[in-house]
PDB file of C-alpha atoms in Angstrom:
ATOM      1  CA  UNK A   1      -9.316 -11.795  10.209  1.00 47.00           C
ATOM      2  CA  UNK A   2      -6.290 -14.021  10.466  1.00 47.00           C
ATOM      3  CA  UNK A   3      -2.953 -13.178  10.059  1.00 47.00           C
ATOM      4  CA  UNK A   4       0.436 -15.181  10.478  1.00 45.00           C
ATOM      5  CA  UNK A   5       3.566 -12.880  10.522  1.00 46.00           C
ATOM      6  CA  UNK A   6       7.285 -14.620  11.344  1.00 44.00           C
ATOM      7  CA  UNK A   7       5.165 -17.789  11.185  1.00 39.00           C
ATOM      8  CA  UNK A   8       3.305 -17.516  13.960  1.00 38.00           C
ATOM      9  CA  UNK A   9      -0.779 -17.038  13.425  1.00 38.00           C
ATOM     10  CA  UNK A  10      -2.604 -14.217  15.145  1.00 43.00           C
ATOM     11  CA  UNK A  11      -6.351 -13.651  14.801  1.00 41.00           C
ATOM     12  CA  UNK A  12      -7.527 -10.645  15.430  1.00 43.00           C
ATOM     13  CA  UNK A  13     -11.559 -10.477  15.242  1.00 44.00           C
ATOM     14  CA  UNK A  14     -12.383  -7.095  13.212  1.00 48.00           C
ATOM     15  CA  UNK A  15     -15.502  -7.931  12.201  1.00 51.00           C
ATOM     16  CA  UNK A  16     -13.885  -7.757   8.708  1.00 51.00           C
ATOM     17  CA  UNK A  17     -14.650 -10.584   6.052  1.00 47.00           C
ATOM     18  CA  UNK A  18     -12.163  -8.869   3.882  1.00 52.00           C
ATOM     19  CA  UNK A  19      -9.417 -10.827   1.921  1.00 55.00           C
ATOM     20  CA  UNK A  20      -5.636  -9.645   2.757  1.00 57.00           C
ATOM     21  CA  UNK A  21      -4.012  -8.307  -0.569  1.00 60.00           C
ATOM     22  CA  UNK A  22      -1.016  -7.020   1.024  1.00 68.00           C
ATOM     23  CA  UNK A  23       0.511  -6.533   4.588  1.00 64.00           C
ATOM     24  CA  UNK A  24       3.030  -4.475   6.382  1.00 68.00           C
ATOM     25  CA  UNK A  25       4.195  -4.615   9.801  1.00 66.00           C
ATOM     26  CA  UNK A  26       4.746  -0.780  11.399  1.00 67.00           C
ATOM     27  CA  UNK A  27       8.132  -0.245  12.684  1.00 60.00           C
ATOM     28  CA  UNK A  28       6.631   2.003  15.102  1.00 62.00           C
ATOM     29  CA  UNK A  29       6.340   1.198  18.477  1.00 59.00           C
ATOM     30  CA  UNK A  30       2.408   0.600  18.130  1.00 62.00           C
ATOM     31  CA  UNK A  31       3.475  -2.417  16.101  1.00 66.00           C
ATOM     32  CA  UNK A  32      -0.298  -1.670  13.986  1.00 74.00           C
ATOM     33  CA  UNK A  33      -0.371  -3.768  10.709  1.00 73.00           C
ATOM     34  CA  UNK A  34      -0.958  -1.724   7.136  1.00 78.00           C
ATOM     35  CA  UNK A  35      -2.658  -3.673   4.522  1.00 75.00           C
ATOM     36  CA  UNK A  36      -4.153  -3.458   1.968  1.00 77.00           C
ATOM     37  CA  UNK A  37      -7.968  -4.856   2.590  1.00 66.00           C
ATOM     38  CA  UNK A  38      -9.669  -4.359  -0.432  1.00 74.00           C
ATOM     39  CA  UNK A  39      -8.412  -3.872  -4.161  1.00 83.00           C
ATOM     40  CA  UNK A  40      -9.059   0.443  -3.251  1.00 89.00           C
ATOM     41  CA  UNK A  41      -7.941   1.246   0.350  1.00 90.00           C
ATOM     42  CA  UNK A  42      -5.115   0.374   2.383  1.00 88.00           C
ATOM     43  CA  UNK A  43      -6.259   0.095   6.499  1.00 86.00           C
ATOM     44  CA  UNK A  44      -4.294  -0.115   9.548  1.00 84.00           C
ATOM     45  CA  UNK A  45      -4.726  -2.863  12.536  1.00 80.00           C
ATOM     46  CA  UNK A  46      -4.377  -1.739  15.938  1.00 78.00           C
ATOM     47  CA  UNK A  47      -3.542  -5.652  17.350  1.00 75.00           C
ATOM     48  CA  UNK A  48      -3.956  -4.218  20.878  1.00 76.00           C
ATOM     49  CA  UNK A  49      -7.571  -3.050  20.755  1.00 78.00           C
ATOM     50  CA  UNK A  50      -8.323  -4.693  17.519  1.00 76.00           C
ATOM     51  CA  UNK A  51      -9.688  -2.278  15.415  1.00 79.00           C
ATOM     52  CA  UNK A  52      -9.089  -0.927  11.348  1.00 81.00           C
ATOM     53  CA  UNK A  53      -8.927   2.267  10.377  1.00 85.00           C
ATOM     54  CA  UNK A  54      -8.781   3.521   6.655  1.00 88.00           C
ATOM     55  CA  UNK A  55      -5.053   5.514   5.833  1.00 90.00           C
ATOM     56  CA  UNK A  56      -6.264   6.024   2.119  1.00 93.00           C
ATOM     57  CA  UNK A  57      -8.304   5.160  -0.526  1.00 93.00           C
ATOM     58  CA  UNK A  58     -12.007   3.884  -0.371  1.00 90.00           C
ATOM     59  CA  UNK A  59     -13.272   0.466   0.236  1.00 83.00           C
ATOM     60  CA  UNK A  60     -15.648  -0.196  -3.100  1.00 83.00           C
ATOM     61  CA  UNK A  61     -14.484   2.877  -4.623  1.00 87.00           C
ATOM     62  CA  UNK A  62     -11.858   1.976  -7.436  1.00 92.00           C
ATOM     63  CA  UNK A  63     -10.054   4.185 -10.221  1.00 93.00           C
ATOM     64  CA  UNK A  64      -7.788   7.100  -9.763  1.00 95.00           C
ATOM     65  CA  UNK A  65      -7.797  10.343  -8.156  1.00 96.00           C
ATOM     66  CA  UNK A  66      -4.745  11.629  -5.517  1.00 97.00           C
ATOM     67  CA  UNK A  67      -6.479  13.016  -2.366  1.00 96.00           C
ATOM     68  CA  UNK A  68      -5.838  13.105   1.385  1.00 97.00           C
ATOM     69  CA  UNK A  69      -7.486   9.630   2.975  1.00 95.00           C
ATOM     70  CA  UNK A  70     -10.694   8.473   1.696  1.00 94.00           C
ATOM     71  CA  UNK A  71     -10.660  11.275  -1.218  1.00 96.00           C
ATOM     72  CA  UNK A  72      -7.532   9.392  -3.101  1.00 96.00           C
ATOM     73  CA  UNK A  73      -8.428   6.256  -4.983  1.00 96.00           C
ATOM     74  CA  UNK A  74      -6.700   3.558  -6.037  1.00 95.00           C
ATOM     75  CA  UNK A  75      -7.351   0.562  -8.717  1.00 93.00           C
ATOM     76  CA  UNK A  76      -5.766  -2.378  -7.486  1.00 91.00           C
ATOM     77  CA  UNK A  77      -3.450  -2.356  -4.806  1.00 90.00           C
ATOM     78  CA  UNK A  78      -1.020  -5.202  -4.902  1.00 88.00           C
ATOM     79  CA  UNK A  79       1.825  -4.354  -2.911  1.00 86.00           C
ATOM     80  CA  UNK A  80       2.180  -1.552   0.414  1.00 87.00           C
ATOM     81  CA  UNK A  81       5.797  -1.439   1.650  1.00 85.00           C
ATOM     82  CA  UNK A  82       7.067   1.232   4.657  1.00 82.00           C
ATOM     83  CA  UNK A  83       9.643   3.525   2.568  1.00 80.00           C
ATOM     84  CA  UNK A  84      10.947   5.138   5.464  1.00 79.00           C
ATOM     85  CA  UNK A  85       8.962   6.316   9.196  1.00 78.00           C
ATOM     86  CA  UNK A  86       7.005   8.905   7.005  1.00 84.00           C
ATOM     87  CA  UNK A  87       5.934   6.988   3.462  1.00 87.00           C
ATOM     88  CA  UNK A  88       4.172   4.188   2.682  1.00 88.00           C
ATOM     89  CA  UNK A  89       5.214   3.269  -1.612  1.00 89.00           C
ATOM     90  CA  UNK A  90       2.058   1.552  -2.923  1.00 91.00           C
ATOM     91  CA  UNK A  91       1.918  -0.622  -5.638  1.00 91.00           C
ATOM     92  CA  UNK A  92      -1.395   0.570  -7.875  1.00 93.00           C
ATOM     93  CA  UNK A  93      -1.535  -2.576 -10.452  1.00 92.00           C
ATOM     94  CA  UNK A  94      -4.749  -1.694 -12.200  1.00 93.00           C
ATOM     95  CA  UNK A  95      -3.520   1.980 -12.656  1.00 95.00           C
ATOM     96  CA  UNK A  96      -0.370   1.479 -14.068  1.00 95.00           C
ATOM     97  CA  UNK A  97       1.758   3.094 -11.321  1.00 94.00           C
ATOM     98  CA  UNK A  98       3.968   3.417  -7.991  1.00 92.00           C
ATOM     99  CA  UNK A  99       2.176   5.753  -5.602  1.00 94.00           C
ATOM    100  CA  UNK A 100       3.193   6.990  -1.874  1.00 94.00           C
ATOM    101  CA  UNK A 101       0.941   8.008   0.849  1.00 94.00           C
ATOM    102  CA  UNK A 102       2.312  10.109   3.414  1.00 93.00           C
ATOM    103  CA  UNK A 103       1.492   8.548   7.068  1.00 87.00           C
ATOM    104  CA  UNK A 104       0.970  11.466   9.126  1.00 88.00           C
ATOM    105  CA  UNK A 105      -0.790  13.959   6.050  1.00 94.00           C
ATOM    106  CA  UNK A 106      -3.064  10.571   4.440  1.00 94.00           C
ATOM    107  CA  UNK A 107      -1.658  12.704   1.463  1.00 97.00           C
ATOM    108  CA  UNK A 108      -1.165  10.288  -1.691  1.00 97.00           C
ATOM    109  CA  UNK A 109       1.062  11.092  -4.827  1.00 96.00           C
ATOM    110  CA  UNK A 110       2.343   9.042  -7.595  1.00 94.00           C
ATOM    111  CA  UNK A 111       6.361   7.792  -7.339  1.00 91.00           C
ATOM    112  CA  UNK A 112       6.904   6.198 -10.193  1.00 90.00           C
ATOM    113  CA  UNK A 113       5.091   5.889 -13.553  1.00 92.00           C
ATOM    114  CA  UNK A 114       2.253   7.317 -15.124  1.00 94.00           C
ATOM    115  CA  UNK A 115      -1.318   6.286 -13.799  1.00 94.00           C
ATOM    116  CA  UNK A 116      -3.414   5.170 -16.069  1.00 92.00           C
ATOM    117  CA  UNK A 117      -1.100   4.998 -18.651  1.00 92.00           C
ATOM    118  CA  UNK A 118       0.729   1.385 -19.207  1.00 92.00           C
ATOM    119  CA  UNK A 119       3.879   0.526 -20.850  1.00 92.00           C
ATOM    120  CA  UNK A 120       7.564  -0.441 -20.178  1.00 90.00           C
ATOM    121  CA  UNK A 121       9.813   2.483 -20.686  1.00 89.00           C
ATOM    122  CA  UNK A 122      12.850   2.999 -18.291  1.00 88.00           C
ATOM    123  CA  UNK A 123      12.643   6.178 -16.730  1.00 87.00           C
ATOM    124  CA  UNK A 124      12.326   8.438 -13.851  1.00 86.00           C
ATOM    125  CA  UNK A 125       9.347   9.320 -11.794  1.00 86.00           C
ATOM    126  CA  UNK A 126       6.892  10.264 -14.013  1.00 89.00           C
ATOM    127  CA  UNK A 127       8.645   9.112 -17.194  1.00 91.00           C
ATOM    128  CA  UNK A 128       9.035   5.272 -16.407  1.00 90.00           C
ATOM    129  CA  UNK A 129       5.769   3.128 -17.597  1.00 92.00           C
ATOM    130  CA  UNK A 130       4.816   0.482 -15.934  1.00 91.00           C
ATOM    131  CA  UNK A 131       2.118  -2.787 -16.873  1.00 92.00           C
ATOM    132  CA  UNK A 132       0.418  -3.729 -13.707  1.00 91.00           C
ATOM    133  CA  UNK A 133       2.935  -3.616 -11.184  1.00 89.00           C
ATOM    134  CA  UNK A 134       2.697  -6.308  -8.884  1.00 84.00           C
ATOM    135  CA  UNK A 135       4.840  -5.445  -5.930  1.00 78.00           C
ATOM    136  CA  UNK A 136       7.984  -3.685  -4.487  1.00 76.00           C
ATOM    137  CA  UNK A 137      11.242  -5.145  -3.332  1.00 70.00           C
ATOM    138  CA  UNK A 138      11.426  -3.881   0.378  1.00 60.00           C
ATOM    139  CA  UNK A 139      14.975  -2.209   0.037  1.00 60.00           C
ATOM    140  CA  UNK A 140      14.938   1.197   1.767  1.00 56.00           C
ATOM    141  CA  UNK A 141      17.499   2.716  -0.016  1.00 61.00           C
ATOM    142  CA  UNK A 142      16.597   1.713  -3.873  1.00 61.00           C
ATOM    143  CA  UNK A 143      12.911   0.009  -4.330  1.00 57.00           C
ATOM    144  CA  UNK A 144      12.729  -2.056  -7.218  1.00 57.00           C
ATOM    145  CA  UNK A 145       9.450  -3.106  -8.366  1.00 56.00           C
ATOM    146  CA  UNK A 146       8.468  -6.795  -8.917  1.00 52.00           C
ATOM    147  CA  UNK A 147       6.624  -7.968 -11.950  1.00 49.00           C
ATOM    148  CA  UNK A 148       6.624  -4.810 -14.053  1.00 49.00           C
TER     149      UNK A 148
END
């Protein structure tokens, strides 16, 4: 796997062939990497040992479903940005939506939109409709989403 953050390339040797849809440093001190690996399940990187682990979502496993880790599923994840030191906000193109997972729980619920249902109607939460979401401005204190 190679990735090149602050333009500087790192390769880290997973044993992953898997094509980088979107990436996240952690601000915490671990410095692990969160991306998204496949179009259904967002990983972590440990750089210092050089291993992946799954935070949500299933790779191969597409559609939609909240659940705690592997249980939730996800269409096509397009964008993962940190929220704050607790949420990750997920942008889930294929179903329509803005999702979280919570980092410490692996829980996963939907922010804004309804998934599976597309549209553009201003709104909040659940009331907004979104058409494949693309990704999320990285602004802590109002996230705007890109592409919608």
């Amino acid at each position: 796997m190679r990735i090149i953050l602050d333009s500087v390339e790192e390769i880290y040797d997973s044993g992953s062939t898997k094509a980088i849809r979107s990436l996240e440093t952690d601000t915490h001190p671990t410095g692990n990497i969160i991306f998204g690996g496949d179009p259904s399940s967002i990983e972590t990187l440990n750089p210092h040992v050089n291993t992946t682990s799954v935070i949500a979502g299933s790779s191969g496993s597409s559609g939609y479903q909240e659940g705690v880790g592997s249980s939730a599923k996800f269409r096509v994840i397009e964008g993962i940005r940190l929220w704050n030191r607790t949420l990750l906000l997920v942008s889930d193109s294929g179903n329509h939506c803005l999702r979280y997972v919570e980092r410490m729980s692996k829980r996963t619920g939907t922010f804004v939109g309804l998934c599976s249902s597309s549209g553009f109607i201003n709104g909040v939460g659940t009331d907004a409709r979104l058409d494949y979401p693309i990704d999320l401005v990285p602004d802590r204190t109002n996230p705007e989403c890109i592409d919608c």
